[in-house]
Amino acid sequence: MKTDTFREQAMWKHPPIAEMDTQMKFDSSDKEVLRSLAEKVSEISNRDEMKEKIRRWTRHNDLLSDEPVIFVDPENGWNEIFTDEVMQCKDPLARTWENILRKRIYSAEKIKDDTVVSDVFDVPFVYYDSGWGFEMIKTGGENGGAYHIEPAIVDYEEDFAKLKFPQITIDYEKSEQLMECAQEVFGDILKVRRYQNWHWATDYVDQFVYLRGLEDFMCDFVIQPEWLRKVMTLITDGMMKRLDWMEENDLLFVNNDYNYIGTGGQGFTEQLPAEDFEGKVRTKDMWCGLQAQETVSVNPDMFGEFMLPNFQKIAERFGLVCYGCCEPYDPRWKYVKQIPNLRRVSVSPWAKFSTVPEYLGKDYVASVKLKPTPLASEHMNEEYVRKECRRAVEETYGGICEFVMKDNHTIGNQPNNLIRWTEIMREEIERVYG
């Protein structure tokens, strides 16, 4: 199946505008498609059920309710729902916006999880990132598949001095053109606003792996621990400087609404921004996402020694913090719980769900992720899915849980797999919670 170059996998991401071949001017047919979809999104967003979902997510994130919520983002599976035969717009930017709007509609009317559909349409900046002074080379990865990272840093003695703090350059002229384009197309239907999700801004582990390569990164814990520590500190300091610069230049945005946070769920909360907020957004007014899935094979004490100090340094400047992705949290919990302002913890499919009541209890949100593998089949085994959903609900009972389906590299070209999974999960939640 052919997939569009600029169709981003995850529901919450907007691909880089700087890489698009677009004039930011659409013909009448593209505008007609976008306006029709925008009207449907606006109608959905104003339904009473969306107001109720906002209330539930807010109480959930503020630890005021143990009523579970369900969050589904099929990621690469979206490309099997919105195939080229479905997509109608021609301009790459128009197709990107069409894709964003179609996802919202499909989420509400087909998947029917607890995702809040908003009538706010976010317009990002057009920007360029100078990087760390090395070309990062990734081979493979087409259509969301596996890829390999070629090490950029080969010899620490020789290459360390070449590392440079990355610089972001905002193209304000093109950014304004982009805003004007959105306003002109559907600004009378949706609430168009400037918003940039700097989702990579605190992911120092991912940045390191892209520089060093995963195999060498893992070996460094044993063979070159001092260099590992030194480069981690440099990357963390670089990210802190960049966050300072973003604060000073009004490039940060409060993310306490429908936007995706961490690696699962939406950010509704009454605990952000900070009490002294006066309009200028600082990191302490925001959710922060941290993860170390690349260190899944690192023993807990090494995690505590090498990773935790940098996480603590970053986390202490944010209002609320999410930790984790695919790595199991429970073997390293004694260290993870030392992260300042921690609120949400990813309970990956490889974690022991039964640890949630004891470790997380009512003090943290448990972002419980079930394996996407059963949904990859053309004929989903519903008996197995129900068994896994039941196990997840029963073993985590006593925590403040959200049940998440994501990381779908394929849905077996069967969108109904997502729909049935959501229905089954809701039935199992109702069976246990009443």
Tab-separated table of C-alpha atoms in Angstrom, residues 2-434:
chain	number	residue	atom	x	y	z
A	2	LYS	CA	1.376	3.389	-0.976
A	3	THR	CA	1.506	5.931	1.851
A	4	ASP	CA	1.744	9.700	1.623
A	5	THR	CA	5.125	11.237	2.444
A	6	PHE	CA	3.593	13.803	4.772
A	7	ARG	CA	0.987	11.687	6.529
A	8	GLU	CA	2.252	11.581	10.099
A	9	GLN	CA	1.587	8.324	11.964
A	10	ALA	CA	0.528	9.449	15.416
A	11	MET	CA	-2.729	11.309	15.929
A	12	TRP	CA	-1.050	14.102	17.886
A	13	LYS	CA	1.891	14.939	15.618
A	14	HIS	CA	2.100	17.604	12.938
A	15	PRO	CA	4.926	16.868	10.464
A	16	PRO	CA	7.573	19.576	9.843
A	17	ILE	CA	6.230	22.224	7.487
A	18	ALA	CA	9.777	23.161	6.454
A	19	GLU	CA	10.061	19.806	4.636
A	20	MET	CA	6.874	20.213	2.610
A	21	ASP	CA	6.581	21.241	-1.010
A	22	THR	CA	3.637	23.563	-0.503
A	23	GLN	CA	2.791	27.116	-1.520
A	24	MET	CA	0.385	27.434	1.430
A	25	LYS	CA	-2.371	28.252	-1.034
A	26	PHE	CA	-5.043	25.682	-1.844
A	27	ASP	CA	-7.390	25.384	-4.808
A	28	SER	CA	-11.150	25.436	-4.363
A	29	SER	CA	-11.535	21.655	-4.254
A	30	ASP	CA	-8.967	21.286	-1.428
A	31	LYS	CA	-10.641	24.097	0.496
A	32	GLU	CA	-14.052	22.502	0.063
A	33	VAL	CA	-12.788	19.195	1.491
A	34	LEU	CA	-11.124	20.878	4.467
A	35	ARG	CA	-14.081	23.102	5.277
A	36	SER	CA	-16.491	20.172	5.179
A	37	LEU	CA	-14.291	18.181	7.563
A	38	ALA	CA	-13.787	21.213	9.828
A	39	GLU	CA	-17.551	21.683	10.126
A	40	LYS	CA	-17.927	18.068	11.206
A	41	VAL	CA	-15.120	18.421	13.773
A	42	SER	CA	-16.733	21.574	15.142
A	43	GLU	CA	-20.068	19.803	15.506
A	44	ILE	CA	-18.499	16.831	17.302
A	45	SER	CA	-16.473	19.035	19.645
A	46	ASN	CA	-19.607	20.772	20.899
A	47	ARG	CA	-21.449	17.606	21.842
A	48	ASP	CA	-22.238	17.102	25.520
A	49	GLU	CA	-20.209	13.885	25.542
A	50	MET	CA	-17.028	15.879	24.847
A	51	LYS	CA	-17.690	18.144	27.812
A	52	GLU	CA	-18.122	15.032	29.960
A	53	LYS	CA	-14.870	13.553	28.631
A	54	ILE	CA	-13.004	16.753	29.522
A	55	ARG	CA	-14.399	16.539	33.040
A	56	ARG	CA	-13.327	12.907	33.363
A	57	TRP	CA	-9.801	13.498	32.012
A	58	THR	CA	-9.322	16.489	34.327
A	59	ARG	CA	-10.338	14.559	37.444
A	60	HIS	CA	-8.290	11.604	36.249
A	61	ASN	CA	-5.080	13.630	35.786
A	62	ASP	CA	-5.640	15.518	39.041
A	63	LEU	CA	-5.921	12.190	40.937
A	64	LEU	CA	-9.485	12.948	42.003
A	65	SER	CA	-11.164	9.934	40.410
A	66	ASP	CA	-10.320	6.262	39.918
A	67	GLU	CA	-12.781	5.910	37.021
A	68	PRO	CA	-10.622	4.526	34.157
A	69	VAL	CA	-10.390	6.196	30.769
A	70	ILE	CA	-9.547	4.611	27.412
A	71	PHE	CA	-7.138	6.168	24.926
A	72	VAL	CA	-6.565	4.805	21.414
A	73	ASP	CA	-4.097	6.104	18.827
A	74	PRO	CA	-3.372	3.475	16.153
A	75	GLU	CA	-0.333	5.429	14.899
A	76	ASN	CA	0.869	3.648	11.730
A	77	GLY	CA	-2.528	1.961	11.581
A	78	TRP	CA	-4.013	5.292	10.512
A	79	ASN	CA	-2.436	4.734	7.090
A	80	GLU	CA	-4.583	1.612	6.709
A	81	ILE	CA	-7.707	3.607	7.529
A	82	PHE	CA	-7.027	6.699	5.443
A	83	THR	CA	-5.566	5.160	2.317
A	84	ASP	CA	-4.812	7.142	-0.810
A	85	GLU	CA	-8.244	6.142	-2.065
A	86	VAL	CA	-9.829	7.927	0.920
A	87	MET	CA	-7.682	11.065	0.925
A	88	GLN	CA	-8.978	13.781	-1.403
A	89	CYS	CA	-6.733	16.837	-1.104
A	90	LYS	CA	-3.843	17.332	-3.528
A	91	ASP	CA	-1.522	19.862	-1.868
A	92	PRO	CA	0.820	18.166	0.682
A	93	LEU	CA	-0.109	20.631	3.431
A	94	ALA	CA	-3.801	20.332	2.656
A	95	ARG	CA	-3.464	16.533	2.809
A	96	THR	CA	-1.762	16.825	6.197
A	97	TRP	CA	-4.608	18.953	7.549
A	98	GLU	CA	-7.172	16.645	5.954
A	99	ASN	CA	-5.517	13.741	7.741
A	100	ILE	CA	-5.600	15.536	11.113
A	101	LEU	CA	-9.297	16.338	10.779
A	102	ARG	CA	-10.236	12.861	9.548
A	103	LYS	CA	-8.497	11.306	12.566
A	104	ARG	CA	-10.575	13.394	14.961
A	105	ILE	CA	-13.819	12.439	13.272
A	106	TYR	CA	-12.944	8.748	13.071
A	107	SER	CA	-11.867	8.698	16.708
A	108	ALA	CA	-15.214	10.088	17.854
A	109	GLU	CA	-17.570	8.276	15.511
A	110	LYS	CA	-15.890	4.905	14.959
A	111	ILE	CA	-13.345	4.084	17.672
A	112	LYS	CA	-15.409	5.775	20.410
A	113	ASP	CA	-12.725	5.784	23.084
A	114	ASP	CA	-12.408	8.662	25.575
A	115	THR	CA	-10.302	10.909	23.348
A	116	VAL	CA	-11.541	14.494	23.474
A	117	VAL	CA	-12.166	15.993	20.039
A	118	SER	CA	-11.501	19.733	20.105
A	119	ASP	CA	-12.516	22.528	17.762
A	120	VAL	CA	-9.079	24.082	18.276
A	121	PHE	CA	-6.759	23.727	15.290
A	122	ASP	CA	-3.081	24.064	16.129
A	123	VAL	CA	-0.696	25.724	13.697
A	124	PRO	CA	2.990	24.995	14.404
A	125	PHE	CA	6.031	27.081	13.591
A	126	VAL	CA	8.097	26.654	10.471
A	127	TYR	CA	11.520	26.068	11.974
A	128	TYR	CA	14.941	24.561	11.391
A	129	ASP	CA	17.129	22.684	13.874
A	130	SER	CA	20.920	22.876	13.534
A	131	GLY	CA	21.444	19.586	15.369
A	132	TRP	CA	24.412	18.567	17.499
A	133	GLY	CA	27.117	19.095	14.876
A	134	PHE	CA	26.856	15.602	13.382
A	135	GLU	CA	24.764	14.178	10.601
A	136	MET	CA	22.444	11.570	12.085
A	137	ILE	CA	22.106	8.658	9.651
A	138	LYS	CA	19.176	6.258	9.871
A	139	THR	CA	18.742	3.414	7.402
A	140	GLY	CA	15.419	1.670	6.871
A	141	GLY	CA	12.281	2.755	8.686
A	142	GLU	CA	10.065	3.060	5.627
A	143	ASN	CA	6.353	3.140	6.432
A	144	GLY	CA	7.019	2.825	10.159
A	145	GLY	CA	9.219	-0.262	9.853
A	146	ALA	CA	12.450	-1.193	11.632
A	147	TYR	CA	15.523	0.970	11.162
A	148	HIS	CA	19.204	1.082	12.076
A	149	ILE	CA	21.144	4.075	13.425
A	150	GLU	CA	24.661	4.544	12.082
A	151	PRO	CA	26.932	5.884	14.851
A	152	ALA	CA	27.910	9.521	14.350
A	153	ILE	CA	30.156	9.620	17.418
A	154	VAL	CA	32.693	6.865	16.768
A	155	ASP	CA	35.662	7.940	18.896
A	156	TYR	CA	34.873	9.964	22.033
A	157	GLU	CA	38.386	11.390	22.289
A	158	GLU	CA	38.158	12.756	18.767
A	159	ASP	CA	34.452	13.516	18.417
A	160	PHE	CA	33.440	14.999	21.783
A	161	ALA	CA	34.887	18.413	20.924
A	162	LYS	CA	32.773	18.508	17.753
A	163	LEU	CA	29.487	18.419	19.677
A	164	LYS	CA	27.601	21.720	19.552
A	165	PHE	CA	24.459	22.780	21.363
A	166	PRO	CA	21.635	22.689	18.772
A	167	GLN	CA	20.089	25.951	17.656
A	168	ILE	CA	16.509	26.398	16.501
A	169	THR	CA	15.743	29.013	13.879
A	170	ILE	CA	12.128	30.090	13.526
A	171	ASP	CA	11.071	31.289	10.083
A	172	TYR	CA	8.574	33.838	11.327
A	173	GLU	CA	7.555	34.963	7.846
A	174	LYS	CA	6.597	31.451	6.720
A	175	SER	CA	5.071	30.742	10.112
A	176	GLU	CA	2.780	33.722	9.672
A	177	GLN	CA	1.917	32.607	6.132
A	178	LEU	CA	0.966	29.239	7.541
A	179	MET	CA	-1.277	30.854	10.153
A	180	GLU	CA	-2.918	33.048	7.513
A	181	CYS	CA	-3.525	29.991	5.330
A	182	ALA	CA	-5.322	28.155	8.145
A	183	GLN	CA	-7.346	31.222	9.072
A	184	GLU	CA	-8.370	31.758	5.467
A	185	VAL	CA	-9.393	28.122	4.902
A	186	PHE	CA	-11.397	27.400	8.077
A	187	GLY	CA	-10.782	30.151	10.623
A	188	ASP	CA	-14.500	30.914	10.679
A	189	ILE	CA	-15.234	27.299	11.658
A	190	LEU	CA	-12.406	26.243	13.989
A	191	LYS	CA	-10.404	28.124	16.613
A	192	VAL	CA	-7.074	28.473	14.853
A	193	ARG	CA	-4.184	29.112	17.233
A	194	ARG	CA	-0.403	29.049	17.277
A	195	TYR	CA	0.805	25.943	19.092
A	196	GLN	CA	4.017	23.939	18.872
A	197	ASN	CA	4.423	20.597	20.581
A	198	TRP	CA	8.170	20.403	21.267
A	199	HIS	CA	7.779	16.709	22.098
A	200	TRP	CA	11.506	16.001	21.640
A	201	ALA	CA	12.712	18.859	23.842
A	202	THR	CA	13.461	16.735	26.922
A	203	ASP	CA	14.320	13.375	25.334
A	204	TYR	CA	18.046	13.353	25.991
A	205	VAL	CA	18.293	9.536	25.813
A	206	ASP	CA	16.882	9.411	22.298
A	207	GLN	CA	19.215	12.219	21.243
A	208	PHE	CA	22.224	10.320	22.611
A	209	VAL	CA	21.267	7.085	20.843
A	210	TYR	CA	20.918	8.908	17.532
A	211	LEU	CA	24.443	10.244	17.966
A	212	ARG	CA	26.117	7.091	19.253
A	213	GLY	CA	24.068	4.207	17.831
A	214	LEU	CA	22.165	1.811	20.071
A	215	GLU	CA	24.767	-0.970	20.235
A	216	ASP	CA	27.654	1.340	21.180
A	217	PHE	CA	25.416	3.231	23.606
A	218	MET	CA	24.610	0.008	25.457
A	219	CYS	CA	28.266	-1.087	25.568
A	220	ASP	CA	29.326	2.303	26.940
A	221	PHE	CA	27.651	1.591	30.283
A	222	VAL	CA	30.345	-1.024	30.921
A	223	ILE	CA	33.248	-0.114	28.645
A	224	GLN	CA	33.270	3.706	28.689
A	225	PRO	CA	31.088	4.813	31.612
A	226	GLU	CA	32.866	8.151	32.165
A	227	TRP	CA	32.377	9.187	28.543
A	228	LEU	CA	28.763	8.070	28.755
A	229	ARG	CA	28.238	10.266	31.797
A	230	LYS	CA	30.082	13.191	30.222
A	231	VAL	CA	28.082	13.177	26.989
A	232	MET	CA	24.780	12.682	28.824
A	233	THR	CA	25.567	15.728	30.949
A	234	LEU	CA	26.449	17.760	27.857
A	235	ILE	CA	23.226	16.815	26.066
A	236	THR	CA	21.139	17.537	29.162
A	237	ASP	CA	22.828	20.924	29.614
A	238	GLY	CA	22.166	21.676	25.955
A	239	MET	CA	18.483	20.860	26.361
A	240	MET	CA	18.279	23.031	29.480
A	241	LYS	CA	19.814	25.957	27.594
A	242	ARG	CA	17.380	25.421	24.753
A	243	LEU	CA	14.439	25.410	27.169
A	244	ASP	CA	15.744	28.653	28.674
A	245	TRP	CA	15.904	30.159	25.201
A	246	MET	CA	12.375	28.992	24.419
A	247	GLU	CA	11.090	30.582	27.604
A	248	GLU	CA	12.833	33.864	26.858
A	249	ASN	CA	11.463	33.981	23.298
A	250	ASP	CA	7.856	32.990	24.088
A	251	LEU	CA	8.077	29.693	22.206
A	252	LEU	CA	6.476	27.501	24.875
A	253	PHE	CA	2.791	26.634	25.166
A	254	VAL	CA	0.696	25.368	28.058
A	255	ASN	CA	-0.306	21.763	27.312
A	256	ASN	CA	-3.112	21.266	29.844
A	257	ASP	CA	-5.794	20.547	27.269
A	258	TYR	CA	-6.605	18.002	24.565
A	259	ASN	CA	-2.978	17.692	23.498
A	260	TYR	CA	-1.201	14.367	23.874
A	261	ILE	CA	1.305	14.231	26.732
A	262	GLY	CA	4.097	11.845	27.600
A	263	THR	CA	3.517	8.568	25.763
A	264	GLY	CA	-0.212	8.165	26.349
A	265	GLY	CA	-3.279	10.211	27.241
A	266	GLN	CA	-4.434	13.823	27.108
A	267	GLY	CA	-3.270	16.671	29.317
A	268	PHE	CA	-6.417	18.112	30.890
A	269	THR	CA	-5.673	19.336	34.415
A	270	GLU	CA	-6.530	22.208	36.724
A	271	GLN	CA	-3.072	22.022	38.292
A	272	LEU	CA	-1.399	23.751	35.331
A	273	PRO	CA	-0.350	26.431	34.665
A	274	ALA	CA	1.383	27.393	37.949
A	275	GLU	CA	-0.465	29.643	40.391
A	276	ASP	CA	1.722	32.668	39.541
A	277	PHE	CA	1.098	32.340	35.787
A	278	GLU	CA	0.544	35.726	34.138
A	279	GLY	CA	0.478	34.803	30.460
A	280	LYS	CA	4.137	34.135	29.641
A	281	VAL	CA	4.579	30.370	29.522
A	282	ARG	CA	7.436	28.829	31.482
A	283	THR	CA	8.405	25.186	31.757
A	284	LYS	CA	6.849	25.065	35.237
A	285	ASP	CA	3.488	25.765	33.589
A	286	MET	CA	3.737	22.599	31.491
A	287	TRP	CA	3.668	18.822	31.413
A	288	CYS	CA	7.025	17.215	30.624
A	289	GLY	CA	7.632	13.827	29.027
A	290	LEU	CA	10.659	11.680	29.950
A	291	GLN	CA	11.487	8.154	28.821
A	292	ALA	CA	14.380	5.717	28.614
A	293	GLN	CA	13.052	2.822	26.557
A	294	GLU	CA	16.453	2.463	24.903
A	295	THR	CA	17.813	1.374	28.298
A	296	VAL	CA	15.379	-1.512	28.688
A	297	SER	CA	18.297	-3.981	29.111
A	298	VAL	CA	20.190	-1.777	31.572
A	299	ASN	CA	19.990	-3.035	35.138
A	300	PRO	CA	18.078	-0.869	37.643
A	301	ASP	CA	21.131	0.333	39.548
A	302	MET	CA	22.841	1.483	36.359
A	303	PHE	CA	19.639	3.343	35.498
A	304	GLY	CA	19.782	5.014	38.900
A	305	GLU	CA	23.449	5.905	38.517
A	306	PHE	CA	23.534	7.151	34.928
A	307	MET	CA	20.011	8.147	33.914
A	308	LEU	CA	18.237	9.386	37.036
A	309	PRO	CA	20.407	12.478	37.788
A	310	ASN	CA	19.667	13.965	34.357
A	311	PHE	CA	15.967	13.148	34.611
A	312	GLN	CA	15.856	14.872	37.983
A	313	LYS	CA	17.585	17.951	36.609
A	314	ILE	CA	15.078	18.283	33.773
A	315	ALA	CA	11.967	17.311	35.732
A	316	GLU	CA	12.424	19.726	38.612
A	317	ARG	CA	11.785	22.707	36.339
A	318	PHE	CA	8.417	21.395	35.024
A	319	GLY	CA	4.977	21.507	36.632
A	320	LEU	CA	3.976	17.876	36.065
A	321	VAL	CA	6.007	15.000	34.661
A	322	CYS	CA	5.239	11.839	32.692
A	323	TYR	CA	7.757	9.004	32.756
A	324	GLY	CA	8.214	6.004	30.507
A	325	CYS	CA	7.410	4.480	27.166
A	326	CYS	CA	7.982	0.806	26.320
A	327	GLU	CA	10.422	0.025	29.137
A	328	PRO	CA	8.913	-1.779	32.171
A	329	TYR	CA	8.811	0.696	35.028
A	330	ASP	CA	8.594	-1.745	37.930
A	331	PRO	CA	12.182	-3.106	38.114
A	332	ARG	CA	13.484	0.476	38.425
A	333	TRP	CA	10.600	1.947	40.420
A	334	LYS	CA	12.754	2.796	43.443
A	335	TYR	CA	14.605	5.227	41.160
A	336	VAL	CA	11.745	6.375	38.943
A	337	LYS	CA	9.760	7.540	41.978
A	338	GLN	CA	12.609	9.930	42.787
A	339	ILE	CA	11.825	12.001	39.670
A	340	PRO	CA	10.457	15.393	40.827
A	341	ASN	CA	6.852	16.343	40.030
A	342	LEU	CA	6.094	12.851	38.734
A	343	ARG	CA	2.400	12.377	37.955
A	344	ARG	CA	2.010	9.818	35.131
A	345	VAL	CA	3.859	6.516	34.757
A	346	SER	CA	3.860	4.348	31.643
A	347	VAL	CA	2.960	0.767	32.526
A	348	SER	CA	4.140	-0.927	29.345
A	349	PRO	CA	3.031	-4.368	28.132
A	350	TRP	CA	6.283	-5.735	29.582
A	351	ALA	CA	5.633	-4.394	33.082
A	352	LYS	CA	3.925	-6.416	35.802
A	353	PHE	CA	0.421	-4.968	35.854
A	354	SER	CA	-0.083	-6.373	39.355
A	355	THR	CA	2.455	-3.868	40.739
A	356	VAL	CA	0.199	-0.899	39.934
A	357	PRO	CA	-1.950	-0.934	43.107
A	358	GLU	CA	1.102	-1.169	45.373
A	359	TYR	CA	3.624	1.013	43.540
A	360	LEU	CA	1.402	3.672	41.961
A	361	GLY	CA	-1.832	3.398	43.925
A	362	LYS	CA	-3.734	6.691	44.102
A	363	ASP	CA	-0.555	8.805	43.953
A	364	TYR	CA	0.142	8.540	40.219
A	365	VAL	CA	-1.711	7.992	36.971
A	366	ALA	CA	-0.989	4.519	35.586
A	367	SER	CA	-0.850	4.662	31.798
A	368	VAL	CA	-1.526	0.968	31.203
A	369	LYS	CA	-0.583	-0.161	27.690
A	370	LEU	CA	-1.747	-3.428	26.245
A	371	LYS	CA	0.094	-5.282	23.498
A	372	PRO	CA	-0.937	-4.151	20.010
A	373	THR	CA	0.046	-7.530	18.515
A	374	PRO	CA	-3.466	-9.080	18.496
A	375	LEU	CA	-4.736	-6.166	16.408
A	376	ALA	CA	-2.137	-6.815	13.694
A	377	SER	CA	-4.009	-9.858	12.420
A	378	GLU	CA	-6.574	-9.828	9.644
A	379	HIS	CA	-8.752	-11.947	11.932
A	380	MET	CA	-8.373	-10.671	15.498
A	381	ASN	CA	-8.708	-13.316	18.198
A	382	GLU	CA	-11.395	-11.689	20.319
A	383	GLU	CA	-11.225	-14.368	22.994
A	384	TYR	CA	-7.538	-13.633	23.545
A	385	VAL	CA	-8.132	-9.865	23.461
A	386	ARG	CA	-10.845	-10.153	26.092
A	387	LYS	CA	-8.596	-12.277	28.273
A	388	GLU	CA	-5.821	-9.666	28.100
A	389	CYS	CA	-8.182	-6.733	28.696
A	390	ARG	CA	-9.686	-8.554	31.680
A	391	ARG	CA	-6.251	-9.304	33.104
A	392	ALA	CA	-5.171	-5.668	32.721
A	393	VAL	CA	-8.279	-4.322	34.446
A	394	GLU	CA	-8.265	-6.863	37.269
A	395	GLU	CA	-4.535	-6.720	38.039
A	396	THR	CA	-4.360	-2.907	38.057
A	397	TYR	CA	-7.536	-2.408	40.103
A	398	GLY	CA	-6.741	-0.025	42.933
A	399	GLY	CA	-4.786	2.376	40.767
A	400	ILE	CA	-5.820	5.451	38.788
A	401	CYS	CA	-5.674	3.871	35.357
A	402	GLU	CA	-5.956	4.761	31.728
A	403	PHE	CA	-5.979	1.837	29.310
A	404	VAL	CA	-4.040	2.619	26.151
A	405	MET	CA	-3.823	1.086	22.694
A	406	LYS	CA	-1.000	2.534	20.605
A	407	ASP	CA	2.247	1.555	18.827
A	408	ASN	CA	0.281	-0.239	16.128
A	409	HIS	CA	2.609	-0.768	13.190
A	410	THR	CA	-0.314	-2.419	11.438
A	411	ILE	CA	-3.941	-3.187	12.192
A	412	GLY	CA	-4.052	-5.991	9.635
A	413	ASN	CA	-5.872	-3.633	7.254
A	414	GLN	CA	-8.880	-4.162	9.523
A	415	PRO	CA	-10.005	-0.912	11.190
A	416	ASN	CA	-12.708	-2.881	12.965
A	417	ASN	CA	-9.967	-4.389	15.163
A	418	LEU	CA	-9.606	-1.003	16.866
A	419	ILE	CA	-13.342	-0.626	17.258
A	420	ARG	CA	-13.805	-4.094	18.765
A	421	TRP	CA	-10.788	-3.710	21.082
A	422	THR	CA	-12.290	-0.507	22.487
A	423	GLU	CA	-15.690	-2.132	22.945
A	424	ILE	CA	-14.178	-5.137	24.708
A	425	MET	CA	-12.010	-2.980	26.966
A	426	ARG	CA	-15.013	-0.870	27.945
A	427	GLU	CA	-17.016	-4.002	28.744
A	428	GLU	CA	-14.230	-5.323	30.987
A	429	ILE	CA	-13.896	-1.997	32.788
A	430	GLU	CA	-17.639	-1.985	33.402
A	431	ARG	CA	-17.515	-5.567	34.679
A	432	VAL	CA	-14.890	-4.708	37.324
A	433	TYR	CA	-15.709	-1.099	38.174
A	434	GLY	CA	-19.475	-1.294	37.726
